[in-house]
XYZ file of C-alpha atoms in Angstrom:
754
model
C 25.490 28.043 -4.812
C 26.713 30.642 -7.320
C 25.213 34.055 -6.629
C 24.282 36.305 -9.517
C 23.761 40.115 -9.307
C 19.926 41.057 -10.441
C 19.248 42.609 -13.568
C 18.510 46.414 -12.930
C 14.942 47.627 -12.936
C 11.711 47.032 -11.167
C 11.660 43.272 -10.384
C 8.655 41.133 -10.750
C 6.946 39.183 -7.992
C 8.926 36.086 -8.621
C 12.262 37.997 -8.686
C 11.453 39.232 -5.090
C 10.422 35.889 -3.938
C 13.745 34.623 -5.551
C 15.914 37.405 -3.956
C 14.320 36.589 -0.625
C 14.984 33.023 -1.012
C 18.703 33.679 -1.602
C 19.208 36.400 0.710
C 21.737 35.486 3.677
C 20.127 38.174 5.749
C 16.364 39.353 6.214
C 15.509 41.491 3.117
C 13.378 44.390 3.213
C 12.442 47.209 0.982
C 15.664 48.903 1.385
C 17.823 45.941 0.644
C 15.682 44.974 -2.391
C 15.821 48.417 -3.915
C 19.729 48.367 -3.309
C 20.152 45.043 -5.056
C 17.880 46.127 -8.086
C 19.652 49.408 -8.169
C 16.185 51.305 -7.994
C 16.014 55.035 -7.677
C 13.327 57.732 -7.187
C 10.208 56.727 -8.889
C 11.030 52.966 -8.892
C 11.315 52.998 -5.273
C 7.715 54.229 -4.924
C 6.684 51.569 -7.515
C 8.225 48.867 -5.315
C 6.563 50.084 -2.114
C 3.326 49.627 -4.104
C 4.378 46.053 -5.188
C 5.525 45.022 -1.710
C 2.144 46.112 -0.198
C 0.215 44.157 -2.974
C 2.492 41.162 -2.288
C 1.702 41.598 1.411
C -2.071 41.506 0.818
C -1.738 38.497 -1.347
C -0.082 36.504 1.416
C 3.354 36.164 -0.250
C 5.427 38.413 2.209
C 4.814 40.209 5.365
C 5.020 43.898 4.561
C 4.698 45.266 8.190
C 8.496 46.244 8.607
C 10.271 44.303 5.840
C 9.444 41.788 3.148
C 11.146 39.296 5.221
C 9.701 40.090 8.556
C 9.777 37.651 11.442
C 6.407 37.134 12.699
C 6.487 35.011 16.008
C 9.953 34.403 15.299
C 9.352 32.621 11.735
C 9.129 34.988 8.447
C 5.769 34.502 6.741
C 7.570 33.216 3.614
C 11.017 31.982 4.060
C 13.367 29.235 3.210
C 13.356 26.217 5.004
C 15.497 23.088 5.426
C 14.091 19.405 5.607
C 15.469 17.885 8.661
C 13.637 14.665 9.323
C 10.166 13.199 9.206
C 7.700 12.473 11.669
C 4.542 10.382 11.282
C 5.143 10.449 7.469
C 5.197 14.200 7.339
C 8.257 16.170 6.497
C 9.813 18.485 9.328
C 11.664 21.415 8.382
C 13.399 24.388 10.386
C 14.398 27.799 9.026
C 17.169 27.803 6.931
C 18.899 30.918 8.503
C 17.647 31.193 12.256
C 18.649 34.184 13.689
C 16.167 35.084 16.585
C 16.509 37.760 18.909
C 16.802 35.243 21.979
C 19.169 32.337 21.846
C 16.291 29.558 21.607
C 16.057 26.470 19.400
C 14.559 26.980 15.648
C 10.910 25.993 15.556
C 10.161 22.858 13.618
C 7.402 23.154 11.025
C 5.274 20.539 9.367
C 5.393 20.670 5.942
C 2.203 20.260 3.997
C 3.121 18.618 0.641
C 0.989 18.418 -2.331
C 1.021 15.302 -4.316
C 2.078 16.958 -7.496
C 4.979 18.370 -5.941
C 8.537 16.780 -5.832
C 8.922 14.353 -3.069
C 11.046 16.069 -0.477
C 14.004 14.618 1.510
C 16.235 15.431 4.566
C 18.391 18.270 3.264
C 16.226 19.665 0.776
C 15.581 23.461 0.772
C 12.264 24.938 -0.174
C 10.568 28.515 -0.258
C 7.496 28.246 1.712
C 4.676 30.145 3.016
C 4.444 29.695 6.911
C 1.214 29.438 9.103
C 0.951 29.329 12.988
C -1.821 26.997 13.765
C -3.331 25.600 17.132
C -1.307 22.571 16.866
C 1.886 24.373 15.992
C 3.974 25.845 12.912
C 3.057 24.557 9.573
C 4.406 25.514 6.078
C 3.113 25.121 2.483
C 5.940 24.555 0.140
C 6.074 27.006 -2.745
C 9.050 26.049 -4.877
C 12.056 23.848 -4.311
C 15.196 25.537 -4.207
C 18.757 24.478 -5.517
C 20.774 22.427 -3.120
C 23.163 24.481 -0.873
C 26.636 23.175 -0.363
C 26.811 23.191 3.300
C 27.552 19.429 3.192
C 29.627 18.626 0.346
C 31.117 14.895 -0.417
C 33.867 14.380 -2.313
C 37.722 13.233 -2.784
C 40.803 15.151 -1.769
C 43.032 15.841 -4.474
C 46.608 17.824 -4.311
C 48.004 19.412 -7.562
C 51.396 20.071 -8.404
C 51.619 23.432 -6.247
C 50.548 21.591 -3.286
C 47.042 23.131 -3.391
C 44.074 20.898 -2.638
C 40.966 20.410 -4.499
C 37.754 18.739 -3.888
C 36.800 16.423 -6.529
C 32.873 15.883 -6.610
C 31.523 12.167 -6.549
C 28.279 13.145 -8.195
C 28.345 12.052 -11.935
C 26.462 15.460 -12.712
C 28.996 17.698 -11.277
C 32.163 17.906 -13.284
C 34.123 20.755 -11.428
C 36.390 20.283 -8.525
C 36.252 23.123 -5.803
C 39.518 24.767 -4.203
C 39.983 23.657 -0.507
C 40.846 26.555 1.926
C 41.159 24.374 5.010
C 42.267 20.506 4.497
C 41.285 20.178 8.283
C 43.767 17.170 8.406
C 42.697 15.215 5.200
C 45.210 13.779 2.957
C 45.185 13.237 -0.779
C 42.624 10.658 -1.997
C 40.657 10.605 0.959
C 36.820 10.925 1.007
C 35.686 13.870 2.840
C 32.581 15.887 3.718
C 33.080 19.657 3.633
C 31.295 23.097 3.881
C 31.680 26.344 2.363
C 34.755 28.276 3.717
C 33.008 31.713 3.272
C 29.901 33.374 1.658
C 31.659 33.787 -1.627
C 32.215 30.720 -3.997
C 35.701 31.958 -4.404
C 36.211 31.262 -0.667
C 36.482 27.564 -1.696
C 35.464 24.834 1.055
C 36.757 23.554 4.237
C 36.801 19.666 5.111
C 34.500 19.115 8.181
C 35.050 15.325 8.458
C 37.230 12.751 6.851
C 35.456 9.515 5.832
C 38.370 7.526 4.741
C 39.530 5.802 1.323
C 36.827 6.330 -1.282
C 37.766 2.840 -2.763
C 37.767 0.941 0.363
C 35.156 -1.791 0.738
C 31.751 -0.336 1.972
C 32.759 3.245 0.645
C 30.453 3.341 -2.472
C 27.156 2.620 -0.391
C 28.565 5.189 2.134
C 28.728 7.892 -0.586
C 24.926 7.022 -1.481
C 23.687 7.093 2.188
C 25.180 10.521 2.598
C 24.079 11.803 -0.805
C 20.814 10.892 -0.386
C 20.330 11.383 3.456
C 19.280 7.905 4.242
C 18.710 7.400 8.049
C 21.216 4.565 8.877
C 21.771 5.104 12.688
C 18.934 4.107 14.956
C 18.238 6.151 18.024
C 18.944 4.551 21.511
C 15.162 4.635 22.122
C 14.517 2.644 19.251
C 17.199 0.233 19.976
C 15.971 -0.253 23.629
C 12.494 -0.785 22.260
C 13.513 -3.454 19.901
C 15.466 -5.323 22.345
C 12.373 -5.281 24.559
C 10.042 -6.419 21.622
C 12.512 -9.379 20.963
C 11.819 -10.604 24.205
C 8.074 -10.914 23.765
C 6.868 -14.568 24.258
C 4.757 -16.093 21.787
C 1.427 -17.131 22.803
C 0.627 -20.665 21.201
C -3.005 -20.754 22.493
C -3.671 -17.534 20.448
C -1.866 -18.466 17.445
C -2.639 -21.378 14.989
C -0.050 -23.854 15.251
C 1.513 -24.740 11.603
C 4.847 -26.290 12.856
C 3.988 -29.528 11.596
C 3.798 -28.093 8.061
C 7.124 -28.523 5.736
C 7.204 -24.885 4.927
C 10.106 -23.763 3.160
C 11.775 -20.313 2.489
C 13.569 -19.771 -1.064
C 15.619 -16.833 -1.179
C 18.771 -15.213 -3.061
C 22.044 -16.729 -1.735
C 22.940 -13.158 -0.404
C 19.545 -12.837 1.575
C 19.946 -10.903 4.912
C 16.576 -11.631 6.025
C 13.661 -14.140 5.099
C 9.970 -12.317 5.198
C 8.416 -15.017 3.354
C 7.884 -18.941 3.254
C 5.301 -21.186 1.010
C 3.945 -24.484 1.289
C 1.208 -26.442 -0.776
C -0.706 -29.848 -1.207
C -3.212 -31.188 -3.572
C -6.619 -31.148 -2.116
C -7.719 -34.157 -4.058
C -9.871 -32.124 -6.416
C -7.376 -31.092 -8.826
C -6.549 -27.840 -7.044
C -4.328 -26.979 -4.181
C -4.532 -25.693 -0.697
C -1.395 -23.213 -0.030
C -0.035 -21.232 2.581
C 2.042 -18.090 2.224
C 3.464 -17.474 5.501
C 5.021 -13.992 6.337
C 6.957 -12.618 9.374
C 4.554 -11.079 11.870
C 6.331 -7.725 12.307
C 3.217 -5.960 13.561
C 3.341 -8.083 16.661
C 6.934 -6.669 17.410
C 6.824 -3.391 16.028
C 3.725 -1.511 17.684
C 2.465 1.857 16.492
C 3.423 5.084 18.232
C 6.636 3.822 19.777
C 10.013 4.945 18.973
C 10.863 1.658 16.912
C 7.729 2.372 14.664
C 8.647 6.263 14.312
C 12.079 5.103 13.004
C 10.710 2.782 10.652
C 8.468 5.046 9.284
C 11.187 7.563 8.505
C 13.121 5.103 6.553
C 10.098 3.629 4.736
C 11.946 0.568 3.581
C 15.479 -1.244 3.895
C 18.005 -0.303 1.388
C 20.157 -3.043 -0.064
C 23.508 -2.457 -1.399
C 26.229 -5.154 -2.538
C 28.089 -4.677 0.679
C 25.574 -3.550 3.511
C 22.059 -3.332 4.420
C 20.387 -0.270 5.943
C 17.610 -1.980 7.468
C 14.109 -0.704 8.425
C 14.188 -2.297 11.577
C 17.234 -3.064 14.162
C 19.035 -6.250 13.333
C 17.829 -7.654 16.531
C 14.401 -8.079 14.763
C 15.169 -7.703 10.954
C 18.116 -10.295 10.983
C 16.818 -12.351 14.090
C 13.564 -12.562 15.915
C 11.411 -11.488 12.723
C 13.338 -13.463 10.067
C 11.935 -16.847 9.198
C 15.053 -18.870 10.033
C 15.087 -22.788 9.364
C 14.242 -24.900 12.627
C 13.282 -22.137 14.827
C 9.497 -21.288 15.860
C 8.373 -17.938 14.645
C 5.591 -15.435 14.666
C 3.946 -15.468 11.106
C 0.810 -13.795 9.786
C -0.379 -16.791 7.333
C -2.404 -16.322 4.197
C -4.436 -19.585 3.566
C -5.026 -20.166 -0.236
C -7.400 -22.146 -2.202
C -6.456 -22.652 -5.698
C -8.568 -24.318 -8.219
C -7.116 -26.416 -10.981
C -7.274 -23.375 -13.370
C -5.068 -21.461 -10.986
C -7.895 -19.029 -9.710
C -7.541 -18.331 -6.029
C -11.160 -19.179 -4.774
C -10.874 -18.645 -1.228
C -8.565 -17.130 1.311
C -8.249 -16.392 5.338
C -5.938 -14.909 7.449
C -4.497 -16.039 10.854
C -1.753 -15.334 13.140
C 0.393 -18.317 13.526
C 3.409 -20.154 14.904
C 5.636 -21.647 12.017
C 8.965 -23.560 12.061
C 10.609 -23.317 8.542
C 11.471 -26.686 7.272
C 14.427 -25.319 5.006
C 15.878 -21.970 3.612
C 16.666 -22.994 0.089
C 18.521 -20.717 -2.459
C 16.849 -20.438 -5.948
C 19.572 -22.151 -7.640
C 19.517 -25.287 -5.359
C 15.569 -25.340 -5.570
C 15.670 -25.383 -9.124
C 18.534 -28.189 -9.444
C 16.581 -30.353 -7.426
C 13.305 -30.067 -9.409
C 15.238 -30.105 -12.471
C 17.244 -33.418 -11.513
C 14.624 -34.933 -9.840
C 16.117 -34.833 -6.311
C 13.092 -32.626 -4.912
C 11.313 -33.727 -1.756
C 7.354 -34.217 -2.221
C 6.794 -30.830 -0.432
C 8.963 -29.095 -3.036
C 7.283 -30.924 -5.922
C 3.852 -29.929 -4.754
C 4.991 -26.131 -4.698
C 5.934 -26.562 -8.445
C 2.700 -28.344 -9.271
C 0.668 -25.431 -7.505
C 2.514 -22.602 -9.180
C 1.757 -24.374 -12.838
C -1.585 -23.727 -11.946
C -1.288 -20.220 -10.719
C 0.875 -19.907 -14.019
C -2.233 -20.930 -16.201
C -4.244 -17.958 -14.329
C -1.413 -15.567 -14.936
C -1.125 -16.381 -18.584
C -4.802 -15.780 -18.954
C -4.607 -12.444 -17.048
C -1.759 -11.541 -19.600
C 0.172 -8.838 -17.083
C 3.254 -6.943 -18.691
C 5.982 -9.295 -19.713
C 9.296 -7.243 -19.987
C 12.321 -9.516 -19.512
C 14.896 -7.098 -18.010
C 18.360 -8.132 -16.862
C 19.453 -7.501 -13.282
C 23.193 -6.916 -12.344
C 24.543 -8.783 -9.277
C 27.799 -7.765 -7.709
C 29.269 -10.427 -5.616
C 31.990 -9.627 -3.173
C 34.636 -11.565 -1.323
C 34.916 -11.530 2.765
C 37.086 -8.560 2.530
C 34.567 -6.581 0.473
C 36.481 -6.935 -2.773
C 34.503 -7.436 -5.916
C 34.888 -10.863 -7.381
C 32.379 -10.863 -9.979
C 29.793 -8.630 -11.595
C 27.175 -10.652 -13.886
C 23.534 -10.368 -14.931
C 21.372 -12.502 -12.503
C 19.770 -15.554 -14.301
C 16.149 -15.763 -14.380
C 14.816 -19.060 -13.260
C 11.393 -20.938 -12.735
C 12.436 -20.896 -8.993
C 12.091 -16.938 -9.092
C 8.485 -17.210 -10.784
C 7.382 -19.769 -8.313
C 7.932 -17.599 -5.456
C 6.810 -14.291 -7.239
C 3.354 -15.868 -8.092
C 2.642 -16.976 -4.695
C 3.730 -13.548 -3.289
C 1.300 -11.863 -5.863
C -1.748 -14.251 -5.085
C -1.096 -13.234 -1.286
C -0.941 -9.799 -1.941
C -4.195 -9.874 -3.913
C -5.779 -11.731 -1.088
C -4.820 -9.169 1.416
C -6.220 -6.251 -0.786
C -9.396 -8.036 -1.459
C -9.864 -9.352 2.489
C -9.552 -5.753 3.607
C -12.165 -4.400 0.911
C -14.562 -7.232 2.172
C -14.234 -5.687 5.848
C -14.367 -1.909 4.188
C -11.078 -1.554 5.863
C -8.258 0.849 5.337
C -5.928 -0.302 2.767
C -2.398 1.135 1.326
C -2.854 -0.113 -2.158
C 0.270 -0.648 -4.499
C -1.079 1.302 -7.600
C 0.472 1.366 -11.130
C -1.502 3.687 -13.405
C -1.703 2.851 -16.973
C 0.598 5.115 -19.405
C -0.813 8.631 -19.937
C -1.532 9.963 -23.435
C 1.454 11.886 -23.611
C 3.832 8.725 -23.221
C 1.730 6.747 -25.486
C 2.002 9.249 -28.178
C 5.747 9.367 -27.867
C 5.698 5.481 -27.764
C 3.530 5.562 -31.079
C 5.842 8.089 -32.728
C 8.857 5.944 -31.858
C 7.547 2.862 -33.136
C 6.423 4.345 -36.541
C 10.373 4.570 -37.075
C 10.304 0.669 -37.068
C 7.222 0.757 -39.237
C 5.088 -0.573 -36.526
C 1.808 0.808 -35.366
C 0.254 1.464 -32.043
C -3.345 2.478 -32.605
C -4.351 4.704 -29.629
C -8.292 4.521 -29.916
C -8.425 1.026 -28.638
C -8.171 -0.046 -24.845
C -4.511 0.071 -23.902
C -3.637 -3.061 -21.987
C -0.573 -5.027 -20.872
C -1.364 -7.643 -23.230
C -1.284 -5.012 -26.265
C 2.310 -4.510 -25.447
C 3.038 -8.188 -25.035
C 1.745 -8.805 -28.428
C 3.739 -6.056 -29.974
C 6.800 -7.386 -28.399
C 5.833 -10.990 -29.700
C 5.900 -10.107 -33.231
C 9.228 -8.657 -33.076
C 11.722 -11.412 -34.378
C 14.961 -9.576 -34.308
C 16.334 -9.805 -31.003
C 18.211 -6.510 -31.048
C 15.071 -4.635 -32.290
C 12.980 -6.601 -29.409
C 15.129 -5.293 -26.792
C 14.870 -2.013 -27.984
C 11.280 -1.796 -28.281
C 11.031 -3.442 -24.843
C 12.792 -0.637 -23.378
C 10.648 2.026 -25.035
C 7.532 0.225 -23.549
C 9.185 0.274 -20.284
C 9.923 4.038 -20.605
C 6.287 4.530 -21.155
C 4.966 3.066 -18.122
C 4.126 5.111 -15.053
C 5.738 4.794 -11.742
C 4.355 2.597 -9.240
C 3.336 4.347 -5.892
C 1.444 3.514 -2.778
C -2.203 5.358 -1.904
C -5.312 4.788 -0.065
C -7.193 5.201 -3.103
C -7.411 1.936 -5.446
C -6.402 2.698 -9.326
C -5.373 -0.975 -9.895
C -2.251 -2.277 -10.963
C -1.602 -2.046 -14.660
C 1.658 -3.868 -14.937
C 0.068 -7.283 -13.188
C -3.204 -6.727 -14.878
C -4.884 -6.773 -11.290
C -7.933 -4.567 -10.200
C -6.733 -4.994 -6.483
C -3.292 -5.176 -5.044
C -1.548 -4.423 -1.909
C 1.796 -5.381 -0.559
C 1.730 -7.625 2.098
C 4.781 -10.070 1.693
C 7.821 -8.056 2.927
C 7.023 -6.069 6.256
C 10.482 -6.731 7.348
C 11.811 -4.354 4.861
C 8.797 -2.138 3.651
C 6.552 -0.138 5.887
C 3.840 -0.240 3.574
C 3.304 -4.047 4.190
C 3.442 -3.416 7.963
C 0.122 -0.992 7.644
C -1.417 -3.611 5.687
C -0.494 -6.328 8.435
C -1.898 -3.878 11.102
C -5.110 -3.278 8.745
C -5.650 -7.149 8.689
C -5.135 -7.545 12.678
C -7.968 -4.906 13.076
C -10.167 -6.384 10.053
C -9.968 -9.929 11.437
C -9.995 -9.600 15.087
C -6.377 -10.876 15.391
C -5.074 -8.794 18.299
C -2.858 -10.717 20.655
C -2.865 -10.551 24.224
C -1.234 -7.083 25.395
C 2.691 -7.156 26.074
C 3.977 -6.847 29.493
C 6.047 -3.825 30.199
C 6.085 -0.304 28.467
C 5.673 -1.314 24.814
C 2.744 0.125 23.088
C -0.188 -2.287 23.765
C -1.854 -2.650 20.263
C -0.643 -4.146 17.086
C -3.327 -2.790 14.527
C -3.510 0.633 13.189
C -3.147 3.776 15.206
C -6.353 6.213 14.980
C -3.631 8.681 13.322
C -2.568 6.372 10.662
C -6.489 5.361 10.051
C -7.361 9.065 9.512
C -4.137 10.029 7.183
C -3.140 7.109 4.950
C -2.758 9.516 2.067
C 0.191 11.479 3.742
C 1.735 8.004 5.060
C 1.493 6.697 1.337
C 3.108 9.621 -0.194
C 5.988 9.595 2.370
C 6.795 5.835 1.801
C 6.695 6.505 -1.992
C 9.019 8.919 -1.593
C 11.332 6.782 0.548
C 11.083 3.870 -1.843
C 12.167 6.453 -4.960
C 15.149 7.475 -2.730
C 16.041 3.947 -2.083
C 16.022 2.964 -5.679
C 18.283 6.065 -6.625
C 20.766 5.196 -4.063
C 20.812 1.466 -4.953
C 21.215 2.013 -8.762
C 24.000 4.688 -8.110
C 26.100 2.207 -5.831
C 25.797 -0.477 -8.420
C 27.038 1.614 -10.967
C 29.960 2.823 -9.102
C 30.768 -1.093 -8.404
C 30.624 -1.508 -11.939
C 32.898 1.476 -12.819
C 35.385 0.036 -9.970
C 34.875 -3.333 -11.518
C 35.871 -1.960 -15.053
C 38.693 0.498 -14.071
C 41.334 -1.865 -14.383
C 39.937 -2.711 -18.006
C 40.161 0.586 -19.617
C 41.332 0.463 -22.991
C 39.550 -2.747 -23.694
C 37.043 -3.291 -26.424
C 33.484 -4.655 -25.587
C 30.380 -5.752 -27.461
C 27.970 -2.861 -26.739
C 24.392 -1.854 -27.764
C 23.124 1.671 -28.055
C 20.354 2.405 -25.480
C 19.986 6.152 -26.110
C 20.655 8.853 -28.452
C 20.798 12.404 -28.018
C 22.434 15.240 -29.795
C 25.760 15.139 -27.505
C 26.187 11.394 -28.114
C 25.297 8.043 -27.639
C 24.347 6.223 -24.462
C 25.510 2.504 -24.592
C 25.799 -0.523 -22.428
C 28.016 -3.438 -22.379
C 25.883 -6.408 -23.201
C 27.439 -9.098 -21.073
C 27.718 -6.870 -17.968
C 24.999 -3.977 -17.997
C 27.512 -1.297 -17.489
C 26.122 1.876 -19.063
C 28.286 4.924 -20.427
C 28.338 7.876 -22.715
C 29.899 7.844 -26.089
C 30.654 11.638 -26.845
C 29.531 12.683 -30.384
C 32.954 14.311 -30.975
C 34.419 10.839 -31.209
C 32.019 9.356 -33.796
C 33.704 10.783 -36.828
C 34.949 13.766 -38.637
C 31.504 14.988 -40.079
C 28.879 16.892 -38.399
C 26.055 14.875 -37.239
C 22.501 16.082 -36.807
C 19.911 14.498 -34.230
C 16.555 13.333 -35.382
C 14.456 13.893 -31.890
C 11.518 11.961 -33.342
C 13.471 8.903 -34.656
C 16.045 9.279 -31.871
C 18.785 8.835 -34.403
C 22.331 10.548 -35.133
C 22.876 11.219 -38.723
C 26.071 12.416 -40.352
C 26.057 14.787 -43.054
C 27.146 12.186 -45.704
C 23.861 10.322 -44.957
C 25.840 7.173 -44.928
C 26.486 7.363 -41.185
C 23.673 6.611 -38.720
C 23.317 5.801 -35.010
C 20.231 4.480 -33.681
C 18.855 2.759 -30.606
C 19.603 -0.803 -30.612
C 22.719 -0.924 -32.757
C 25.339 -3.148 -31.512
C 28.862 -1.331 -31.933
C 32.239 -2.447 -30.522
C 33.378 0.288 -28.168
C 36.452 0.779 -26.550
C 36.243 2.001 -22.548
C 37.854 5.133 -22.394
C 36.982 6.086 -18.759
C 35.646 4.057 -15.754
C 35.331 6.607 -12.692
C 34.359 4.570 -9.596
C 33.574 7.557 -7.641
C 30.995 8.727 -9.714
C 29.981 5.637 -11.648
C 30.169 7.177 -14.797
C 31.567 5.407 -17.719
C 32.903 6.625 -21.163
C 33.119 4.882 -24.457
C 34.677 5.783 -27.824
C 34.522 3.772 -31.188
C 36.785 0.944 -31.313
C 38.931 2.734 -34.424
C 38.696 6.334 -33.182
C 41.396 8.511 -33.688
C 42.011 12.098 -32.380
C 42.395 13.724 -29.068
C 41.374 11.010 -26.246
C 38.786 11.474 -23.716
C 40.013 12.995 -20.606
C 39.549 10.732 -17.774
C 38.574 11.643 -14.346
C 38.910 9.741 -11.049
C 41.296 6.700 -10.672
C 40.820 3.019 -11.063
C 40.814 0.303 -8.091
C 44.095 -1.168 -7.513
C 45.884 0.413 -10.358
C 49.064 2.555 -10.392
C 48.188 6.100 -10.262
C 49.767 9.110 -12.112
C 49.466 12.867 -11.613
C 47.756 14.953 -14.407
C 47.480 18.700 -13.613
C 45.307 18.680 -10.530
C 43.572 15.348 -11.061
C 44.837 11.811 -10.278
C 43.899 9.696 -12.938
C 44.517 6.022 -14.011
C 46.473 4.721 -16.870
C 44.598 4.930 -20.228
C 44.180 2.457 -22.684
C 45.715 2.748 -26.269
C 43.431 4.753 -28.495
C 42.274 3.161 -31.975
C 43.862 4.671 -35.128
C 41.149 4.181 -38.058
C 38.543 6.761 -38.617
C 35.199 5.454 -37.696
C 33.027 4.723 -40.654
C 29.654 4.137 -38.746
C 27.624 1.080 -38.276
C 24.322 2.320 -37.475
C 21.607 -0.025 -39.034
C 19.284 1.870 -41.591
C 15.564 1.771 -41.103
């Protein structure tokens, strides 16, 4: 982290706290006075200020402003090292006690409004020793230090090593003082070689070829601090749990039903399966069978602690970082065809109008009739080849669909990118995933079961981890209203805001380009969904009560809901033999502290989403790196004063078009309308515009793309990184790929006037 010399003069309270936070050593009155160049009367004023701060509890002024009370400063910098029971754990960032003892581990008491913390984060915190141990109250999240830096080794013409970053937000390479045996082109971990940034970095770990199969996901795992190795204790407990016998006398035997699991072709585990049949009165009896993970993962054990720390499985194109060890996630818990499996069964009664009128939950024994890919299930229905039990599922779904239409949830048809790899891990195709009725069938059955789980627990006044999606706040609605006004469309804020309001807004848009644009604006106006014990409804689905019940193999929130159902409906099984935790319901600690646990798993979900999205970006950049210089049909998805953001229509790859490539005239940014307008008044770029853009840069290491207009002339965009399976050439200290030919006609602008 870059250190700057403080401005001279008496510092403010915040300046003192910032100085303490960034000080390499304990900082007292003498050190602060020296740093700020204080003399004479200013030193006296500093003494009085430090006394006031000590009385306010900001610092401890007994000896120094960074005095170690009981081994821990009262106000200090902490580094997050893990989680336990949903709470972040941290240690002092610079631990230098007089005795050679391990650093204390402090529980961080996080506030909901504060940014979620993850492993490796540094915070300035106020510490407190309680009867149960040390706790800390975060005051401020600090910039990340560079103890663990991931990058790629590059060698310049003089033989000097440089560490090129793998984060697209970081543009500058750092000098390498010690290669540690690393060679040019290798992905490495490094740490500062000295206290000064000019000292450079030293390589601590060589990870290998950054463009090798599985390297992109490895980058995301390291960057986001995703736990990927199970402890020996968790593995051992999972192996013992996998051997638990299934007690048929305490489970409902549903093995005679032709239950099917409909999943993606690349699914690694199977949480859910469905069945339905007519009830003879115009409605349907249906079953949603979910893997009974709570039977195998008991609260309080090493396996449970590991699952809670992870929060969810993380899915990359080349690997899964599972929430549970594979002996459970991919084998014993997974609902595989033709094998007896423990399940939590949700029995649904669906009326002819699609309303779910009744439900009940049991622990069951199931034998899945077939695992079918979405595309194959859809083909059978479309071609009339489907077995009666599959036809029944579609008929029951059409009833559920009628109820969904009446409910009018938010309907945003957003494309999803799918990366296909061969057996060696090489990219074979990147395409947008097709949306089929088969997807909607499974989705609506899962929604029905999730609603049933929430309402069933409410009927028992049981603890619930809700899935919450709050309505858009007024600030976002005002921004959306102002944006829609640029299309001469109105959004009245005096009315009740419902999902149907947005649906009707989109339905009235005939122009497909404009519709896609408004759809993205509506999406940006939405709040982020999260988990919590206090119900606030699910705005997007237009539901009053909603919980996640259907994916306990990959989401800890679902496991908590299963445990609550076990308690609420008396579904406890006989105690397992051996030393596994005996109960499969909620622990007392979980029951009493669902808010803290919900915050932790919400943060883990956001971490996983960021890691998955960045990895897809890297794969797309790798796929396109051999096509630098080609021209693509693109759509503008964002406008800023520094340029345009555009996406390749057929692929979904997103990149930047720098304003410097848009033409010779000066451009002005209209923030309200989100448009760039040239001085001439004839050139205008707005969100939704379709442009033919040349790919100027594709960096697989960062996932960054850059475009330029097809007819751009002038200095080319300087590329960074190197393409996959393409020859390399050396330019300065960077290895770069062969570039495409720049255009030679001045861009005249194709922005649509509105």
